[in-house]
């Protein structure tokens, strides 16, 4: 094995085969399957519990003690991670067309129609953050993510930005296009872990944009989703296997 990260399979083989979206927090993974079921998985053992059903979730975020789900119809829900109980926030369909989402410190940040939005998670009220955009002069975001309460964007051209959550202003990190072809990503402890279409795993220092190859395509070529929580990064593979990467 050529990876710098040691890894081990946890849980039952193939148990996460139908996972569509997920998020990690406090040593657990929360995932939604194509069946509409919501699961909580222990990051230590891989043991899982079904905590809800009936979901058609496009984006899943977590902040504090709650999950937040944007459904296919664009409606936002607050979800209790222990029971799966949910309550609607804001107006039905207000988040239709969302392409990326992440929650930080009581707010949900989303991109749709090349515009960045901030939603107050206490009541579902939202506002444009910065200026409304278009295809030529706006957000073309593939991933929104957070680390240490800081907001980041990875754009479709492969460029990485740190975003000011107060006004939507941004600062480029690293070189333009360095993360082109990223398939999935996760953050942990100030580091960005990303798998490219080639299957290679990279680690990036978010304070500088400096990156290094961290795992080979032989080990990560089948990775579909990455999650960071606790002291590890987790990979769900095409065959539904779950791996823990001890960093």
mmCIF file with all atom_site columns, C-alpha atoms in Angstrom, residues 26 89 168 230 235:
data_model
loop_
_atom_site.group_PDB
_atom_site.id
_atom_site.type_symbol
_atom_site.label_atom_id
_atom_site.label_alt_id
_atom_site.label_comp_id
_atom_site.label_asym_id
_atom_site.label_entity_id
_atom_site.label_seq_id
_atom_site.pdbx_PDB_ins_code
_atom_site.Cartn_x
_atom_site.Cartn_y
_atom_site.Cartn_z
_atom_site.occupancy
_atom_site.B_iso_or_equiv
_atom_site.pdbx_formal_charge
_atom_site.auth_seq_id
_atom_site.auth_comp_id
_atom_site.auth_asym_id
_atom_site.auth_atom_id
_atom_site.pdbx_PDB_model_num
ATOM 1 C CA . UNK A 1 26  ? -18.938 13.962 16.943 1.00 0.00 ? 26  UNK A CA 1
ATOM 2 C CA . UNK A 1 89  ? -38.022 25.624 8.329  1.00 0.00 ? 89  UNK A CA 1
ATOM 3 C CA . UNK A 1 168 ? -19.603 37.031 1.209  1.00 0.00 ? 168 UNK A CA 1
ATOM 4 C CA . UNK A 1 230 ? -13.439 12.851 15.481 1.00 0.00 ? 230 UNK A CA 1
ATOM 5 C CA . UNK A 1 235 ? -14.539 6.684  2.954  1.00 0.00 ? 235 UNK A CA 1
#
